[in-house]
Coordinates of C-alpha atoms in Angstrom, one line a residue:
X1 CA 13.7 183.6 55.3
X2 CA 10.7 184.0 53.4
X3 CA 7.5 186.4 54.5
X4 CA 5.9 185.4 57.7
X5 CA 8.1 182.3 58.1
X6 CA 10.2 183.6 61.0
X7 CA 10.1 186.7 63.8
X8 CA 12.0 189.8 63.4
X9 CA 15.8 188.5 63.4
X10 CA 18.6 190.0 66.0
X11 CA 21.6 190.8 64.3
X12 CA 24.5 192.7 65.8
X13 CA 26.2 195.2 63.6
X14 CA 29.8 193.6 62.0
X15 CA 33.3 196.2 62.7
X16 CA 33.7 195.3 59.0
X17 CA 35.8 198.8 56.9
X18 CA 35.5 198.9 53.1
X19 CA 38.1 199.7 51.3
X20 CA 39.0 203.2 50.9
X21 CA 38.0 203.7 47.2
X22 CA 34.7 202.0 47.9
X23 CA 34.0 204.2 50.5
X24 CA 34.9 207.1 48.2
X25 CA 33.0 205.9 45.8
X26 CA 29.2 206.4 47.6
X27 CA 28.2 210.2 48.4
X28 CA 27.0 210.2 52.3
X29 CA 27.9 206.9 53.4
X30 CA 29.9 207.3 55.8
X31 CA 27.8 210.5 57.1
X32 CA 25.8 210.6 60.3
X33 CA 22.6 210.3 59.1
X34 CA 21.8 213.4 61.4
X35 CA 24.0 215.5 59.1
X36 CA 22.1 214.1 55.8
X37 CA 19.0 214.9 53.7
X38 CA 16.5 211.8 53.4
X39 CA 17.3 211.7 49.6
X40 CA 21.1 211.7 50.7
X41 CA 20.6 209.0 53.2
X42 CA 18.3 206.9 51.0
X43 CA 20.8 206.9 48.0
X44 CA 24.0 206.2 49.9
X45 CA 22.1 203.4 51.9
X46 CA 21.7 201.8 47.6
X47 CA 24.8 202.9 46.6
X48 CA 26.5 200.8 49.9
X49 CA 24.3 197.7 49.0
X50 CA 25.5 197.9 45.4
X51 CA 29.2 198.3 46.6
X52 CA 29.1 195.1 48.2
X53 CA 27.3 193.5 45.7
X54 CA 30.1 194.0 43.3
X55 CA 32.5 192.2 45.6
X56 CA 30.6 188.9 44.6
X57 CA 30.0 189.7 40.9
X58 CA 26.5 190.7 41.1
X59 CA 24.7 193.4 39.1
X60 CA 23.9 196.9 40.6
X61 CA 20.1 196.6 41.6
X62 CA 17.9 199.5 40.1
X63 CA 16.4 202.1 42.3
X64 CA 12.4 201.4 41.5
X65 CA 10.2 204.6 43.2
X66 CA 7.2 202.4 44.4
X67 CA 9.3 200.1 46.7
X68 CA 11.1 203.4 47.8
X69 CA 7.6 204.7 48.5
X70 CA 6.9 201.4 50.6
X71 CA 10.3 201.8 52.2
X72 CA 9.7 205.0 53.5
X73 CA 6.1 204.9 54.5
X74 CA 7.4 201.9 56.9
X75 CA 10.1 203.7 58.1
X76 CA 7.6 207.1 59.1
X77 CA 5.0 204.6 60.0
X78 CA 7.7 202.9 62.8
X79 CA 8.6 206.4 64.1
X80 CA 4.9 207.4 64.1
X81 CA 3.4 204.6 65.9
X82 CA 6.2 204.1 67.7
X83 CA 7.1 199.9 66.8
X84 CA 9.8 197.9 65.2
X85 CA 9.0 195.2 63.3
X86 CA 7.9 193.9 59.7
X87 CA 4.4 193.4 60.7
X88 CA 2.6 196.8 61.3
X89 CA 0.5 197.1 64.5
X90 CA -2.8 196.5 62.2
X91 CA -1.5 193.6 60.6
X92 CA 0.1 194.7 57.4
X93 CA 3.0 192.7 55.9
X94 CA 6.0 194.1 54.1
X95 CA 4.1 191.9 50.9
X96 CA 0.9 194.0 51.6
X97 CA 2.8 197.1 51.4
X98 CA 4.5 196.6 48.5
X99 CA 0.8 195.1 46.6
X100 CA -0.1 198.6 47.9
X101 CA 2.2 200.4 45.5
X102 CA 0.7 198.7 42.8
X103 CA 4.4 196.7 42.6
X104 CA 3.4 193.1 40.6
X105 CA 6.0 191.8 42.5
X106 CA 7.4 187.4 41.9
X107 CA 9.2 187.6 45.2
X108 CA 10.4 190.2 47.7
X109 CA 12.1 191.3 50.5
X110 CA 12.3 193.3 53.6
X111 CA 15.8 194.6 55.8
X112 CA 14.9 197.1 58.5
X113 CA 17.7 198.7 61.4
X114 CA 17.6 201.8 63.7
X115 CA 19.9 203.1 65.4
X116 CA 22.9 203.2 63.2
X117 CA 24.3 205.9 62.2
X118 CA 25.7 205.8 58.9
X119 CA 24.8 203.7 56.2
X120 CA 27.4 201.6 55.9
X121 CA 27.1 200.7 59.4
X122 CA 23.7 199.7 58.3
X123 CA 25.0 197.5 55.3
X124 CA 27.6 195.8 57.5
X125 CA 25.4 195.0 60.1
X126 CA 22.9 193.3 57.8
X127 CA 26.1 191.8 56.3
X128 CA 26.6 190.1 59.4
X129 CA 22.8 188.1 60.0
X130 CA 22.4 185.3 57.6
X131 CA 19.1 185.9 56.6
X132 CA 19.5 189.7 56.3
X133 CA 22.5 189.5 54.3
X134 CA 20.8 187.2 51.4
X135 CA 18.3 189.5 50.7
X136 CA 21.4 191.9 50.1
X137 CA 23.6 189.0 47.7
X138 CA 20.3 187.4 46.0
X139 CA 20.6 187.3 42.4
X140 CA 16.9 186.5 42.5
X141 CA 16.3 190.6 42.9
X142 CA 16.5 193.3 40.6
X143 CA 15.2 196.3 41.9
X144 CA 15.7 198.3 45.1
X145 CA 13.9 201.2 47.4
X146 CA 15.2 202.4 50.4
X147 CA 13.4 205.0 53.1
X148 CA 14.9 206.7 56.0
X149 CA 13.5 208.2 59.2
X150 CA 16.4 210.7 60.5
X151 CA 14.3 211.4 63.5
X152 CA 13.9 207.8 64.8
X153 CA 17.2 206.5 63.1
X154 CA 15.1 204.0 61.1
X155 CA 16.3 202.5 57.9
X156 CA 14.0 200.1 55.4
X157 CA 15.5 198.7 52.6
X158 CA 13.0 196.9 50.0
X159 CA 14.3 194.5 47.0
X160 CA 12.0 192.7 45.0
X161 CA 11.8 191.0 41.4
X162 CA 8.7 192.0 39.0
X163 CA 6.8 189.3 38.0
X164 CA 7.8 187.8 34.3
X165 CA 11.2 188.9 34.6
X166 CA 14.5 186.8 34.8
X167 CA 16.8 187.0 37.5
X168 CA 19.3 189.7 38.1
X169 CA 22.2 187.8 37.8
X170 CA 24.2 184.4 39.7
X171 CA 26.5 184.2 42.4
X172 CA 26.7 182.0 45.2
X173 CA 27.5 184.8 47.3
X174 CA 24.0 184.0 48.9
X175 CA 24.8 180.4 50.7
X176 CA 28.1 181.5 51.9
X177 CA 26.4 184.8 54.2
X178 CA 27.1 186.4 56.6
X179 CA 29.8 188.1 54.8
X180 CA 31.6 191.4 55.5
X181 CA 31.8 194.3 53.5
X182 CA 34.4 193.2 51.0
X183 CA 32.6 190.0 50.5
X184 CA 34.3 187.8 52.3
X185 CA 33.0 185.2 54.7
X186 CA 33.0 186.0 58.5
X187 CA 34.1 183.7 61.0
X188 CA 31.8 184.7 63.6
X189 CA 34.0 187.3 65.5
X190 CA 32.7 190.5 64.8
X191 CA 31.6 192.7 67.0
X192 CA 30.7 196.4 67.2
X193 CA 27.7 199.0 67.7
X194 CA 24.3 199.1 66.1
X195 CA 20.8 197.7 66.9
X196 CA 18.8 194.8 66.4
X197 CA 17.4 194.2 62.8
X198 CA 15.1 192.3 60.9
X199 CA 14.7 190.7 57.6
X200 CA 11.9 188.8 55.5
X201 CA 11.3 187.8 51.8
X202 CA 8.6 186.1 50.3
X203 CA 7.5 184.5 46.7
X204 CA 4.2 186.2 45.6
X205 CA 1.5 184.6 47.6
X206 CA -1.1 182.4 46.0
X207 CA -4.6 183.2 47.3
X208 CA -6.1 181.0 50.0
X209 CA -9.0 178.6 48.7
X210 CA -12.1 177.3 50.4
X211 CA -14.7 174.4 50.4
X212 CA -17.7 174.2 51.7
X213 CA -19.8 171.0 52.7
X214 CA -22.6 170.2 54.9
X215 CA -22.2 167.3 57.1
X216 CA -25.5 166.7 59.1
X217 CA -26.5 170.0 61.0
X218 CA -23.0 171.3 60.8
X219 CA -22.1 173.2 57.5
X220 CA -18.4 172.9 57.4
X221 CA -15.1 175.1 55.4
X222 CA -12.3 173.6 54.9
X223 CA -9.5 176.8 54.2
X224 CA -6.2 176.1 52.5
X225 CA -3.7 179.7 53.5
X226 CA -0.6 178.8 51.4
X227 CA 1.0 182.4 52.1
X228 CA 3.9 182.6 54.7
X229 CA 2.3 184.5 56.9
X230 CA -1.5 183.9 59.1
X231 CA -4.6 184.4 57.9
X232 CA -7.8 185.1 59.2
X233 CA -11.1 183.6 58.0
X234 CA -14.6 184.1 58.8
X235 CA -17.4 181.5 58.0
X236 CA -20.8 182.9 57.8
X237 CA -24.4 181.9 57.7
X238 CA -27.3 184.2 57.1
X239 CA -30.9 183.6 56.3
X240 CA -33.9 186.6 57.0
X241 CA -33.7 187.9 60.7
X242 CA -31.2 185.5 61.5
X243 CA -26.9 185.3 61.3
X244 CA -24.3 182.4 63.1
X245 CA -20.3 182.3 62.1
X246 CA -17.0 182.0 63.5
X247 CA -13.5 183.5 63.1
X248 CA -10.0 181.9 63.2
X249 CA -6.9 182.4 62.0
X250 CA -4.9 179.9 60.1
X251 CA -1.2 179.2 60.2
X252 CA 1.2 179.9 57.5
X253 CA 0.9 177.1 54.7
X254 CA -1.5 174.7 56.8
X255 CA -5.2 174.3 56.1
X256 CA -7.9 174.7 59.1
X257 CA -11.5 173.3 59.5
X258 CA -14.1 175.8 60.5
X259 CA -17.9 174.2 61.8
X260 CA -21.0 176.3 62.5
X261 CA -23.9 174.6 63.4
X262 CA -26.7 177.1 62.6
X263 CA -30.1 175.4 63.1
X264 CA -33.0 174.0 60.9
X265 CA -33.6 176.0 57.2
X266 CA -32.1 177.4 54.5
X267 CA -28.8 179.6 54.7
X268 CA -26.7 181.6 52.4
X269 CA -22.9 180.5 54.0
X270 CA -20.0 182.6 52.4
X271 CA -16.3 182.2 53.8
X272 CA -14.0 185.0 53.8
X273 CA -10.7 186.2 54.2
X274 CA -9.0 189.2 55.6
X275 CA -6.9 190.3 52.9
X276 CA -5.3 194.0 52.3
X277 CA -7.1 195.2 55.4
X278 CA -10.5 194.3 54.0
X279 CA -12.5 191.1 53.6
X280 CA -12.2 188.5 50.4
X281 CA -15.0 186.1 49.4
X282 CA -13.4 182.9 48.8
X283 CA -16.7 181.2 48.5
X284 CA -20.6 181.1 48.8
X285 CA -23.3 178.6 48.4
X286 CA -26.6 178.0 49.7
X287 CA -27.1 175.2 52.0
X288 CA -30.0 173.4 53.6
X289 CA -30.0 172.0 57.3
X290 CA -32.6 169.5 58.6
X291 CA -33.4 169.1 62.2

């Protein structure tokens, strides 16, 4: 599931054990997080991602400090404002954040959980959700950040791929999910504790684009969003001691007319985006309406 291209996704945490010198093999994992340090928490959550990885062939991802930055800051930000989702109650994406970092990121991806109390509970539960459990197996990712929230039992795991690089590695792990711990395909029959989670990746979004035209007294923008997730767009006409525009949002990878009719003269109209919790000029150009 790519950014903005589905809600937040239930999945219900797999009874799934790893073998026992897997489970030796990662520091804290098996821990209540309540017993851990953040650091603690944060590296056996990698170190059980990696473990499963392996099963299929796939290389270790690397840990990579500005998605762990934009893991964690969702994780306090979830405990703070007190929500559960991708999408932050102003808007922000899991994309946004990881721009934010200053992450040049090709494509990207987004696991959250709470409630669990280990990490490997974590790992299995995302295991066993489709959508959840390809971020985990993608060969298309290389790096990794993970942030906890011992408080709130929240757990954000990151994974992206920096733009101009190669993939991590191939396995076709990724259509055959969910899949337990040891790799293997599920049949659908496990059951156990844990929360709802959600999961999201996305390819790096191309900008939206804008035209602008006059048609009679209307002055018209036609706005192309071809990101995953909606948009919001302003067009706006000014002239001395006078303003007229309109707002709307777009949908995901569809393309919306905006029309303002703002009376007889000359006017500057600009049409904008809300991008990064600001607005974008996408375009500008003086027009001229006649009665």
């Amino acid at each position: 599931m790519r950014w903005g291209l589905g809600a937040v996704i239930a999945a219900m945490a797999v009874a799934c054990a790893a073998p026992a010198t897997a489970q030796a093999a990662c520091e804290g994992a098996e821990s209540p997080l309540a017993t851990l340090e953040p650091a603690t928490a944060e590296g056996a959550l990698v170190c059980a991602v990696n473990e499963v990885r392996a099963t299929r062939g796939l290389r270790a991802l690397e840990v990579e400090s500005r998605l762990a930055r934009a893991a964690r800051e969702h994780s306090a930000d979830m405990l703070t404002r007190g929500y559960f989702a991708h999408e932050d109650p102003s808007g922000r994406t899991p994309e946004q954040r990881v721009q934010a970092t200053g992450y040049a990121a090709a494509t990207s991806g987004e696991n959250i959980a709470r409630g669990q109390r280990t990490a490997r509970q974590v790992v299995a539960t995302w295991m066993g959700s489709g959508p959840h459990c390809r971020n985990i197996m993608s060969p298309a990712f290389r790096d990794i950040g993970t942030g906890v929230s011992i408080a709130g039992t929240f757990w954000t795991l990151v994974v992206a791929q920096p733009a101009g690089a190669g993939p991590a590695g191939s396995g076709a792990a990724q259509g055959e999910c969910p899949l337990g711990l040891d790799g293997k395909p599920l049949d659908g029959s496990g059951s156990g504790g844990g929360t709802t989670t959600g999961t999201t990746t996305a390819p790096a979004a191309r900008p939206p684009t804008a035209k602008l035209r006059k048609a009679g007294r209307s002055v018209i923008a036609t706005v192309t969003n071809p990101a995953t997730q909606r948009l919001k767009v302003r067009l706006l006409l000014r002239r001395k001691g006078a303003r007229r525009g309109r707002t709307v949002e777009v949908a995901p990878q569809r393309v919306a007319t905006i029309t303002v009719r703002p009376g007889k003269g000359r006017w500057t109209a600009t049409v904008e985006a809300f991008r990064n919790g600001r607005w974008t000029r996408l375009q500008r150009k003086t027009v001229r309406v006649a009665r």
